[in-house]
Amino acid sequence: MPKGFWFLWTGILVNQLGSFVILFLAVYLTQVRGFSASAAGIVVSLAYGGGGLVGTFAGGVLADLLGRRVTILVAHLCTAAATLAMGFVAHPAVLVGCALVAGTASNAARPAASAMIVDLTEGAQRERAFALQFWAVNAGFACAAVVGGLLVDTDYRALFVIDAATTVVTAAVVFTKVRETHPATARTTGAETRAGFARIRRDGPFLALVGLTVLFGVVFMQHISTLPLALREDGFGSSVYGRLIALNAGLIIALQLWVPKAVAGRDPARVLALAAAFMGGGFALLALAHDLRGYVLSTVVWTAGEMLQASLVPSLVAALSPPAARGRYQGLFAQAFPVAALVGPALGGVVLQHLGAGAVWTGCLVLGLLCALGHLAAGPARRHRLADSPTAATATR
């Protein structure tokens, strides 16, 4: 791998090591600030859903217009400032505003980093790069979940301080060690940017992949919203939630780098359909069990779905993206999970409060199965589109 990739990867890992706030924001809002379950879900949705929509769109455009490096730097510094402020403000409106800024800025860095990885790698090297990126994200989350689960019961403010500090360290690594990968001569003009988005609107297979990823993400987002609240209803503390998230990340750390080999040569549509079924079915298991063993089994099953999804989708997006529009394609695809974060936590919180946890988990099963059927239906058109792509080989093996 190029040195630039490894420094970027190091920055991603450091940033994720301190990613406490996104994991425990719903608990912080309900336990410390007095928000209801539905109100906390709406705030999480606004921060990482609404803010993510704006951030990923802006980040993708700026990555092509101004460059990947400057976009990452500005995004991380703004994220650090807003995250730190969240731990010290008490007024609900100001707190929500800080959360929205933090969600917008943190998501703006994602398409720029993904476009930089595509710039730095090619072929099978690119698949490994995205697998390593996913590994770093989850290795960081594993540590963040365990440490955050302990801090949340002693000092909530430390969550925000450490999260902001690691974000600043990431910006410093990028500033000192990572060069710009998108030369000024290749950057787009405003007219070219508009033309690029017009092309995306006509790219049916790509848009279908984005839409199905949103549906998948609505189910997945329950792990940061309704899952910790349901655990508390069943008498478990925040440390148990932290251990479940650590289990999720630990499974990914141990197994994710092997998954691409396991699915090599298989139909991506079928693999992604299986991923969606595992994601929905994993959460549906919680409708049948309320003890710790049930939560552990659920986590193992939906983590399997997450790993299968992550093993294919990044390389599919890279193969579908024209070289001159990588930032915009990455930016639009990166909006899938913010849309899911906008819908998922709010929907889950309302259903949990008014219909109970059983209705949440049954709904997860229905959405997971719908997503699976969607991937099977979209498979032929996506294969035809990839057959015309010069980078299709790495995405369809």
PDB file of C-alpha atoms in Angstrom, residues 126-383:
ATOM      1  CA  ARG A 126      -8.348  -1.119  -3.645  1.00  0.00           C
ATOM      2  CA  GLU A 127     -10.440  -3.958  -2.216  1.00  0.00           C
ATOM      3  CA  ARG A 128      -7.851  -4.526   0.500  1.00  0.00           C
ATOM      4  CA  ALA A 129      -7.698  -0.802   1.206  1.00  0.00           C
ATOM      5  CA  PHE A 130     -11.436  -0.558   1.828  1.00  0.00           C
ATOM      6  CA  ALA A 131     -11.347  -3.746   3.915  1.00  0.00           C
ATOM      7  CA  LEU A 132      -8.559  -2.238   6.027  1.00  0.00           C
ATOM      8  CA  GLN A 133     -10.492   1.010   6.359  1.00  0.00           C
ATOM      9  CA  PHE A 134     -13.556  -0.883   7.596  1.00  0.00           C
ATOM     10  CA  TRP A 135     -11.317  -2.865   9.968  1.00  0.00           C
ATOM     11  CA  ALA A 136      -9.840   0.348  11.407  1.00  0.00           C
ATOM     12  CA  VAL A 137     -13.278   1.870  11.938  1.00  0.00           C
ATOM     13  CA  ASN A 138     -14.433  -1.151  13.902  1.00  0.00           C
ATOM     14  CA  ALA A 139     -11.202  -1.628  15.831  1.00  0.00           C
ATOM     15  CA  GLY A 140     -11.595   1.958  16.988  1.00  0.00           C
ATOM     16  CA  PHE A 141     -15.264   1.459  17.818  1.00  0.00           C
ATOM     17  CA  ALA A 142     -14.428  -1.652  19.852  1.00  0.00           C
ATOM     18  CA  CYS A 143     -12.145   0.352  22.120  1.00  0.00           C
ATOM     19  CA  ALA A 144     -14.488   3.351  22.148  1.00  0.00           C
ATOM     20  CA  ALA A 145     -17.452   1.194  23.160  1.00  0.00           C
ATOM     21  CA  VAL A 146     -15.659  -0.396  26.111  1.00  0.00           C
ATOM     22  CA  VAL A 147     -14.021   2.797  27.384  1.00  0.00           C
ATOM     23  CA  GLY A 148     -17.114   4.880  26.709  1.00  0.00           C
ATOM     24  CA  GLY A 149     -19.320   2.379  28.538  1.00  0.00           C
ATOM     25  CA  LEU A 150     -17.172   2.897  31.625  1.00  0.00           C
ATOM     26  CA  LEU A 151     -16.927   6.674  31.285  1.00  0.00           C
ATOM     27  CA  VAL A 152     -20.665   7.116  30.779  1.00  0.00           C
ATOM     28  CA  ASP A 153     -21.319   5.835  34.304  1.00  0.00           C
ATOM     29  CA  THR A 154     -18.730   8.165  35.891  1.00  0.00           C
ATOM     30  CA  ASP A 155     -18.100  11.308  33.826  1.00  0.00           C
ATOM     31  CA  TYR A 156     -20.177  12.129  30.758  1.00  0.00           C
ATOM     32  CA  ARG A 157     -18.145  15.251  30.004  1.00  0.00           C
ATOM     33  CA  ALA A 158     -15.012  13.178  29.420  1.00  0.00           C
ATOM     34  CA  LEU A 159     -16.764  11.529  26.454  1.00  0.00           C
ATOM     35  CA  PHE A 160     -16.927  14.831  24.609  1.00  0.00           C
ATOM     36  CA  VAL A 161     -13.439  16.038  25.574  1.00  0.00           C
ATOM     37  CA  ILE A 162     -11.658  12.856  24.473  1.00  0.00           C
ATOM     38  CA  ASP A 163     -13.738  12.553  21.300  1.00  0.00           C
ATOM     39  CA  ALA A 164     -12.804  16.105  20.288  1.00  0.00           C
ATOM     40  CA  ALA A 165      -9.127  15.532  21.138  1.00  0.00           C
ATOM     41  CA  THR A 166      -8.794  12.439  18.946  1.00  0.00           C
ATOM     42  CA  THR A 167     -10.448  14.299  16.076  1.00  0.00           C
ATOM     43  CA  VAL A 168      -7.838  17.062  16.359  1.00  0.00           C
ATOM     44  CA  VAL A 169      -5.059  14.447  16.368  1.00  0.00           C
ATOM     45  CA  THR A 170      -6.492  12.979  13.161  1.00  0.00           C
ATOM     46  CA  ALA A 171      -6.448  16.394  11.516  1.00  0.00           C
ATOM     47  CA  ALA A 172      -2.816  16.820  12.591  1.00  0.00           C
ATOM     48  CA  VAL A 173      -1.830  13.474  11.032  1.00  0.00           C
ATOM     49  CA  VAL A 174      -3.494  14.390   7.738  1.00  0.00           C
ATOM     50  CA  PHE A 175      -1.965  17.875   7.771  1.00  0.00           C
ATOM     51  CA  THR A 176       1.594  16.702   8.393  1.00  0.00           C
ATOM     52  CA  LYS A 177       1.728  13.326   6.615  1.00  0.00           C
ATOM     53  CA  VAL A 178      -0.866  13.108   3.822  1.00  0.00           C
ATOM     54  CA  ARG A 179      -0.421  14.824   0.464  1.00  0.00           C
ATOM     55  CA  GLU A 180      -3.230  15.920  -1.807  1.00  0.00           C
ATOM     56  CA  THR A 181      -4.141  13.133  -4.264  1.00  0.00           C
ATOM     57  CA  HIS A 182      -6.446  15.142  -6.536  1.00  0.00           C
ATOM     58  CA  PRO A 183      -4.313  17.520  -8.655  1.00  0.00           C
ATOM     59  CA  ALA A 184      -5.558  21.029  -9.318  1.00  0.00           C
ATOM     60  CA  THR A 185      -5.652  20.348 -13.071  1.00  0.00           C
ATOM     61  CA  ALA A 186      -8.183  17.539 -12.528  1.00  0.00           C
ATOM     62  CA  ARG A 187     -10.568  19.484 -10.288  1.00  0.00           C
ATOM     63  CA  THR A 188     -14.011  20.266 -11.579  1.00  0.00           C
ATOM     64  CA  THR A 189     -15.643  23.582 -12.340  1.00  0.00           C
ATOM     65  CA  GLY A 190     -19.131  24.493 -11.230  1.00  0.00           C
ATOM     66  CA  ALA A 191     -20.564  23.604 -14.655  1.00  0.00           C
ATOM     67  CA  GLU A 192     -18.782  20.247 -14.639  1.00  0.00           C
ATOM     68  CA  THR A 193     -20.114  19.559 -11.154  1.00  0.00           C
ATOM     69  CA  ARG A 194     -23.700  20.152 -12.320  1.00  0.00           C
ATOM     70  CA  ALA A 195     -23.150  17.954 -15.373  1.00  0.00           C
ATOM     71  CA  GLY A 196     -21.750  15.223 -13.141  1.00  0.00           C
ATOM     72  CA  PHE A 197     -24.856  15.233 -10.965  1.00  0.00           C
ATOM     73  CA  ALA A 198     -27.039  15.068 -14.069  1.00  0.00           C
ATOM     74  CA  ARG A 199     -25.185  11.897 -15.042  1.00  0.00           C
ATOM     75  CA  ILE A 200     -25.699  10.420 -11.602  1.00  0.00           C
ATOM     76  CA  ARG A 201     -29.457  11.030 -11.854  1.00  0.00           C
ATOM     77  CA  ARG A 202     -29.494   8.850 -14.980  1.00  0.00           C
ATOM     78  CA  ASP A 203     -27.434   6.048 -13.410  1.00  0.00           C
ATOM     79  CA  GLY A 204     -30.228   3.686 -12.372  1.00  0.00           C
ATOM     80  CA  PRO A 205     -28.104   0.785 -11.042  1.00  0.00           C
ATOM     81  CA  PHE A 206     -26.066   3.144  -8.867  1.00  0.00           C
ATOM     82  CA  LEU A 207     -29.166   4.893  -7.503  1.00  0.00           C
ATOM     83  CA  ALA A 208     -30.758   1.510  -6.753  1.00  0.00           C
ATOM     84  CA  LEU A 209     -27.668   0.529  -4.767  1.00  0.00           C
ATOM     85  CA  VAL A 210     -27.903   3.786  -2.812  1.00  0.00           C
ATOM     86  CA  GLY A 211     -31.615   3.262  -2.083  1.00  0.00           C
ATOM     87  CA  LEU A 212     -31.165  -0.307  -0.889  1.00  0.00           C
ATOM     88  CA  THR A 213     -28.266   0.793   1.297  1.00  0.00           C
ATOM     89  CA  VAL A 214     -30.611   3.327   2.917  1.00  0.00           C
ATOM     90  CA  LEU A 215     -33.115   0.570   3.701  1.00  0.00           C
ATOM     91  CA  PHE A 216     -30.331  -1.606   5.114  1.00  0.00           C
ATOM     92  CA  GLY A 217     -29.071   1.339   7.163  1.00  0.00           C
ATOM     93  CA  VAL A 218     -32.471   2.072   8.744  1.00  0.00           C
ATOM     94  CA  VAL A 219     -32.297  -1.350  10.384  1.00  0.00           C
ATOM     95  CA  PHE A 220     -28.601  -1.060  11.213  1.00  0.00           C
ATOM     96  CA  MET A 221     -29.052   2.321  12.914  1.00  0.00           C
ATOM     97  CA  GLN A 222     -31.137   0.707  15.640  1.00  0.00           C
ATOM     98  CA  HIS A 223     -27.874  -0.370  17.260  1.00  0.00           C
ATOM     99  CA  ILE A 224     -27.110   3.228  18.252  1.00  0.00           C
ATOM    100  CA  SER A 225     -30.638   4.313  19.153  1.00  0.00           C
ATOM    101  CA  THR A 226     -33.269   1.782  20.249  1.00  0.00           C
ATOM    102  CA  LEU A 227     -30.836  -0.994  21.246  1.00  0.00           C
ATOM    103  CA  PRO A 228     -29.268   0.898  24.208  1.00  0.00           C
ATOM    104  CA  LEU A 229     -32.705   2.106  25.306  1.00  0.00           C
ATOM    105  CA  ALA A 230     -34.165  -1.416  25.090  1.00  0.00           C
ATOM    106  CA  LEU A 231     -31.242  -2.722  27.145  1.00  0.00           C
ATOM    107  CA  ARG A 232     -32.063  -0.238  29.890  1.00  0.00           C
ATOM    108  CA  GLU A 233     -35.712  -1.325  29.811  1.00  0.00           C
ATOM    109  CA  ASP A 234     -34.523  -4.913  30.395  1.00  0.00           C
ATOM    110  CA  GLY A 235     -32.415  -3.807  33.376  1.00  0.00           C
ATOM    111  CA  PHE A 236     -28.950  -3.714  31.781  1.00  0.00           C
ATOM    112  CA  GLY A 237     -26.533  -0.800  32.272  1.00  0.00           C
ATOM    113  CA  SER A 238     -24.511   1.146  29.734  1.00  0.00           C
ATOM    114  CA  SER A 239     -21.482  -1.078  30.269  1.00  0.00           C
ATOM    115  CA  VAL A 240     -23.426  -4.052  28.822  1.00  0.00           C
ATOM    116  CA  TYR A 241     -24.245  -2.020  25.734  1.00  0.00           C
ATOM    117  CA  GLY A 242     -20.585  -1.115  25.424  1.00  0.00           C
ATOM    118  CA  ARG A 243     -19.633  -4.792  25.574  1.00  0.00           C
ATOM    119  CA  LEU A 244     -22.161  -5.693  22.859  1.00  0.00           C
ATOM    120  CA  ILE A 245     -20.734  -3.017  20.566  1.00  0.00           C
ATOM    121  CA  ALA A 246     -17.270  -4.306  21.417  1.00  0.00           C
ATOM    122  CA  LEU A 247     -18.434  -7.819  20.460  1.00  0.00           C
ATOM    123  CA  ASN A 248     -19.681  -6.460  17.147  1.00  0.00           C
ATOM    124  CA  ALA A 249     -16.375  -4.757  16.472  1.00  0.00           C
ATOM    125  CA  GLY A 250     -14.352  -7.710  17.748  1.00  0.00           C
ATOM    126  CA  LEU A 251     -16.053 -10.074  15.311  1.00  0.00           C
ATOM    127  CA  ILE A 252     -15.295  -7.666  12.486  1.00  0.00           C
ATOM    128  CA  ILE A 253     -11.665  -7.312  13.570  1.00  0.00           C
ATOM    129  CA  ALA A 254     -11.229 -11.095  13.689  1.00  0.00           C
ATOM    130  CA  LEU A 255     -13.132 -12.029  10.532  1.00  0.00           C
ATOM    131  CA  GLN A 256     -13.622  -9.087   8.165  1.00  0.00           C
ATOM    132  CA  LEU A 257     -10.349  -9.444   6.251  1.00  0.00           C
ATOM    133  CA  TRP A 258     -11.353 -13.036   5.392  1.00  0.00           C
ATOM    134  CA  VAL A 259     -14.848 -12.208   4.147  1.00  0.00           C
ATOM    135  CA  PRO A 260     -13.804 -10.927   0.671  1.00  0.00           C
ATOM    136  CA  LYS A 261     -12.164 -14.298  -0.032  1.00  0.00           C
ATOM    137  CA  ALA A 262     -15.266 -16.138   1.173  1.00  0.00           C
ATOM    138  CA  VAL A 263     -17.577 -14.252  -1.199  1.00  0.00           C
ATOM    139  CA  ALA A 264     -15.168 -14.076  -4.166  1.00  0.00           C
ATOM    140  CA  GLY A 265     -16.789 -15.366  -7.342  1.00  0.00           C
ATOM    141  CA  ARG A 266     -20.296 -15.304  -5.886  1.00  0.00           C
ATOM    142  CA  ASP A 267     -23.179 -13.247  -7.247  1.00  0.00           C
ATOM    143  CA  PRO A 268     -23.035  -9.849  -5.437  1.00  0.00           C
ATOM    144  CA  ALA A 269     -26.828  -9.559  -5.545  1.00  0.00           C
ATOM    145  CA  ARG A 270     -27.250 -12.807  -3.622  1.00  0.00           C
ATOM    146  CA  VAL A 271     -24.537 -11.952  -1.125  1.00  0.00           C
ATOM    147  CA  LEU A 272     -26.098  -8.542  -0.438  1.00  0.00           C
ATOM    148  CA  ALA A 273     -29.544 -10.137  -0.134  1.00  0.00           C
ATOM    149  CA  LEU A 274     -28.146 -12.530   2.475  1.00  0.00           C
ATOM    150  CA  ALA A 275     -26.548  -9.581   4.274  1.00  0.00           C
ATOM    151  CA  ALA A 276     -29.902  -7.797   4.467  1.00  0.00           C
ATOM    152  CA  ALA A 277     -31.654 -10.934   5.735  1.00  0.00           C
ATOM    153  CA  PHE A 278     -29.022 -11.345   8.474  1.00  0.00           C
ATOM    154  CA  MET A 279     -29.331  -7.691   9.465  1.00  0.00           C
ATOM    155  CA  GLY A 280     -33.123  -7.803   9.797  1.00  0.00           C
ATOM    156  CA  GLY A 281     -33.174 -11.282  11.309  1.00  0.00           C
ATOM    157  CA  GLY A 282     -30.516 -10.431  13.861  1.00  0.00           C
ATOM    158  CA  PHE A 283     -32.576  -7.649  15.393  1.00  0.00           C
ATOM    159  CA  ALA A 284     -35.767  -9.711  15.046  1.00  0.00           C
ATOM    160  CA  LEU A 285     -34.269 -12.278  17.434  1.00  0.00           C
ATOM    161  CA  LEU A 286     -34.641  -9.735  20.232  1.00  0.00           C
ATOM    162  CA  ALA A 287     -38.425 -10.067  20.001  1.00  0.00           C
ATOM    163  CA  LEU A 288     -38.015 -13.589  21.408  1.00  0.00           C
ATOM    164  CA  ALA A 289     -35.425 -13.064  24.134  1.00  0.00           C
ATOM    165  CA  HIS A 290     -34.704 -10.429  26.761  1.00  0.00           C
ATOM    166  CA  ASP A 291     -31.743 -11.999  28.563  1.00  0.00           C
ATOM    167  CA  LEU A 292     -28.069 -11.386  27.865  1.00  0.00           C
ATOM    168  CA  ARG A 293     -27.709 -14.527  25.741  1.00  0.00           C
ATOM    169  CA  GLY A 294     -30.421 -13.271  23.413  1.00  0.00           C
ATOM    170  CA  TYR A 295     -28.668  -9.931  22.982  1.00  0.00           C
ATOM    171  CA  VAL A 296     -25.357 -11.678  22.278  1.00  0.00           C
ATOM    172  CA  LEU A 297     -26.896 -13.985  19.654  1.00  0.00           C
ATOM    173  CA  SER A 298     -28.646 -11.040  18.027  1.00  0.00           C
ATOM    174  CA  THR A 299     -25.387  -9.093  17.848  1.00  0.00           C
ATOM    175  CA  VAL A 300     -23.568 -12.019  16.212  1.00  0.00           C
ATOM    176  CA  VAL A 301     -26.248 -12.407  13.507  1.00  0.00           C
ATOM    177  CA  TRP A 302     -26.624  -8.733  12.555  1.00  0.00           C
ATOM    178  CA  THR A 303     -22.843  -8.342  12.609  1.00  0.00           C
ATOM    179  CA  ALA A 304     -22.648 -11.109   9.972  1.00  0.00           C
ATOM    180  CA  GLY A 305     -24.952  -9.016   7.806  1.00  0.00           C
ATOM    181  CA  GLU A 306     -22.818  -5.931   8.340  1.00  0.00           C
ATOM    182  CA  MET A 307     -19.638  -7.756   7.322  1.00  0.00           C
ATOM    183  CA  LEU A 308     -21.169  -9.191   4.146  1.00  0.00           C
ATOM    184  CA  GLN A 309     -22.495  -5.767   3.153  1.00  0.00           C
ATOM    185  CA  ALA A 310     -19.148  -4.085   3.795  1.00  0.00           C
ATOM    186  CA  SER A 311     -17.239  -6.708   1.817  1.00  0.00           C
ATOM    187  CA  LEU A 312     -18.912  -5.786  -1.484  1.00  0.00           C
ATOM    188  CA  VAL A 313     -20.507  -2.360  -1.493  1.00  0.00           C
ATOM    189  CA  PRO A 314     -17.351  -0.132  -1.476  1.00  0.00           C
ATOM    190  CA  SER A 315     -15.835  -1.919  -4.488  1.00  0.00           C
ATOM    191  CA  LEU A 316     -19.191  -1.809  -6.306  1.00  0.00           C
ATOM    192  CA  VAL A 317     -19.410   1.954  -5.784  1.00  0.00           C
ATOM    193  CA  ALA A 318     -15.799   2.408  -6.934  1.00  0.00           C
ATOM    194  CA  ALA A 319     -16.475   0.362 -10.072  1.00  0.00           C
ATOM    195  CA  LEU A 320     -19.616   2.351 -10.875  1.00  0.00           C
ATOM    196  CA  SER A 321     -17.879   5.733 -10.355  1.00  0.00           C
ATOM    197  CA  PRO A 322     -16.273   7.512 -13.351  1.00  0.00           C
ATOM    198  CA  PRO A 323     -12.730   8.708 -12.431  1.00  0.00           C
ATOM    199  CA  ALA A 324     -13.620  12.380 -12.974  1.00  0.00           C
ATOM    200  CA  ALA A 325     -16.626  12.182 -10.639  1.00  0.00           C
ATOM    201  CA  ARG A 326     -15.337  10.025  -7.796  1.00  0.00           C
ATOM    202  CA  GLY A 327     -15.931  12.632  -5.125  1.00  0.00           C
ATOM    203  CA  ARG A 328     -19.532  13.220  -6.202  1.00  0.00           C
ATOM    204  CA  TYR A 329     -20.336   9.519  -6.510  1.00  0.00           C
ATOM    205  CA  GLN A 330     -18.760   8.868  -3.109  1.00  0.00           C
ATOM    206  CA  GLY A 331     -20.578  11.884  -1.703  1.00  0.00           C
ATOM    207  CA  LEU A 332     -23.963  10.733  -2.957  1.00  0.00           C
ATOM    208  CA  PHE A 333     -23.412   7.164  -1.818  1.00  0.00           C
ATOM    209  CA  ALA A 334     -22.193   8.419   1.569  1.00  0.00           C
ATOM    210  CA  GLN A 335     -25.630  10.033   1.986  1.00  0.00           C
ATOM    211  CA  ALA A 336     -27.217   6.599   2.271  1.00  0.00           C
ATOM    212  CA  PHE A 337     -26.374   6.140   5.931  1.00  0.00           C
ATOM    213  CA  PRO A 338     -27.163   9.740   6.939  1.00  0.00           C
ATOM    214  CA  VAL A 339     -30.602   9.275   5.363  1.00  0.00           C
ATOM    215  CA  ALA A 340     -30.899   6.053   7.336  1.00  0.00           C
ATOM    216  CA  ALA A 341     -29.712   7.902  10.448  1.00  0.00           C
ATOM    217  CA  LEU A 342     -32.340  10.575   9.825  1.00  0.00           C
ATOM    218  CA  VAL A 343     -35.135   8.012   9.583  1.00  0.00           C
ATOM    219  CA  GLY A 344     -33.988   5.048  11.647  1.00  0.00           C
ATOM    220  CA  PRO A 345     -33.380   6.424  15.162  1.00  0.00           C
ATOM    221  CA  ALA A 346     -36.455   8.690  15.081  1.00  0.00           C
ATOM    222  CA  LEU A 347     -38.701   5.915  13.775  1.00  0.00           C
ATOM    223  CA  GLY A 348     -37.275   3.395  16.211  1.00  0.00           C
ATOM    224  CA  GLY A 349     -37.631   5.759  19.161  1.00  0.00           C
ATOM    225  CA  VAL A 350     -41.282   6.546  18.398  1.00  0.00           C
ATOM    226  CA  VAL A 351     -42.172   2.874  17.884  1.00  0.00           C
ATOM    227  CA  LEU A 352     -40.316   1.871  21.056  1.00  0.00           C
ATOM    228  CA  GLN A 353     -42.096   4.504  23.146  1.00  0.00           C
ATOM    229  CA  HIS A 354     -45.616   3.885  21.816  1.00  0.00           C
ATOM    230  CA  LEU A 355     -45.682   0.241  20.638  1.00  0.00           C
ATOM    231  CA  GLY A 356     -42.846  -1.403  22.541  1.00  0.00           C
ATOM    232  CA  ALA A 357     -39.599  -3.139  21.672  1.00  0.00           C
ATOM    233  CA  GLY A 358     -41.323  -6.136  20.047  1.00  0.00           C
ATOM    234  CA  ALA A 359     -42.767  -3.919  17.327  1.00  0.00           C
ATOM    235  CA  VAL A 360     -39.316  -2.422  16.655  1.00  0.00           C
ATOM    236  CA  TRP A 361     -37.683  -5.808  16.157  1.00  0.00           C
ATOM    237  CA  THR A 362     -40.530  -7.146  13.995  1.00  0.00           C
ATOM    238  CA  GLY A 363     -40.265  -4.058  11.807  1.00  0.00           C
ATOM    239  CA  CYS A 364     -36.527  -4.693  11.432  1.00  0.00           C
ATOM    240  CA  LEU A 365     -37.266  -8.170  10.045  1.00  0.00           C
ATOM    241  CA  VAL A 366     -39.744  -6.803   7.508  1.00  0.00           C
ATOM    242  CA  LEU A 367     -37.351  -4.093   6.285  1.00  0.00           C
ATOM    243  CA  GLY A 368     -34.460  -6.560   6.083  1.00  0.00           C
ATOM    244  CA  LEU A 369     -36.463  -8.950   3.913  1.00  0.00           C
ATOM    245  CA  LEU A 370     -37.642  -6.109   1.652  1.00  0.00           C
ATOM    246  CA  CYS A 371     -34.019  -5.029   1.191  1.00  0.00           C
ATOM    247  CA  ALA A 372     -33.012  -8.615   0.339  1.00  0.00           C
ATOM    248  CA  LEU A 373     -35.696  -8.867  -2.331  1.00  0.00           C
ATOM    249  CA  GLY A 374     -34.618  -5.491  -3.714  1.00  0.00           C
ATOM    250  CA  HIS A 375     -31.029  -6.655  -4.206  1.00  0.00           C
ATOM    251  CA  LEU A 376     -32.174  -9.783  -6.018  1.00  0.00           C
ATOM    252  CA  ALA A 377     -34.388  -7.693  -8.313  1.00  0.00           C
ATOM    253  CA  ALA A 378     -31.664  -5.081  -9.003  1.00  0.00           C
ATOM    254  CA  GLY A 379     -28.926  -7.630  -9.674  1.00  0.00           C
ATOM    255  CA  PRO A 380     -29.358  -8.079 -13.484  1.00  0.00           C
ATOM    256  CA  ALA A 381     -29.292  -4.344 -14.260  1.00  0.00           C
ATOM    257  CA  ARG A 382     -26.258  -3.815 -12.046  1.00  0.00           C
ATOM    258  CA  ARG A 383     -24.364  -6.678 -13.743  1.00  0.00           C
TER     259      ARG A 383
END
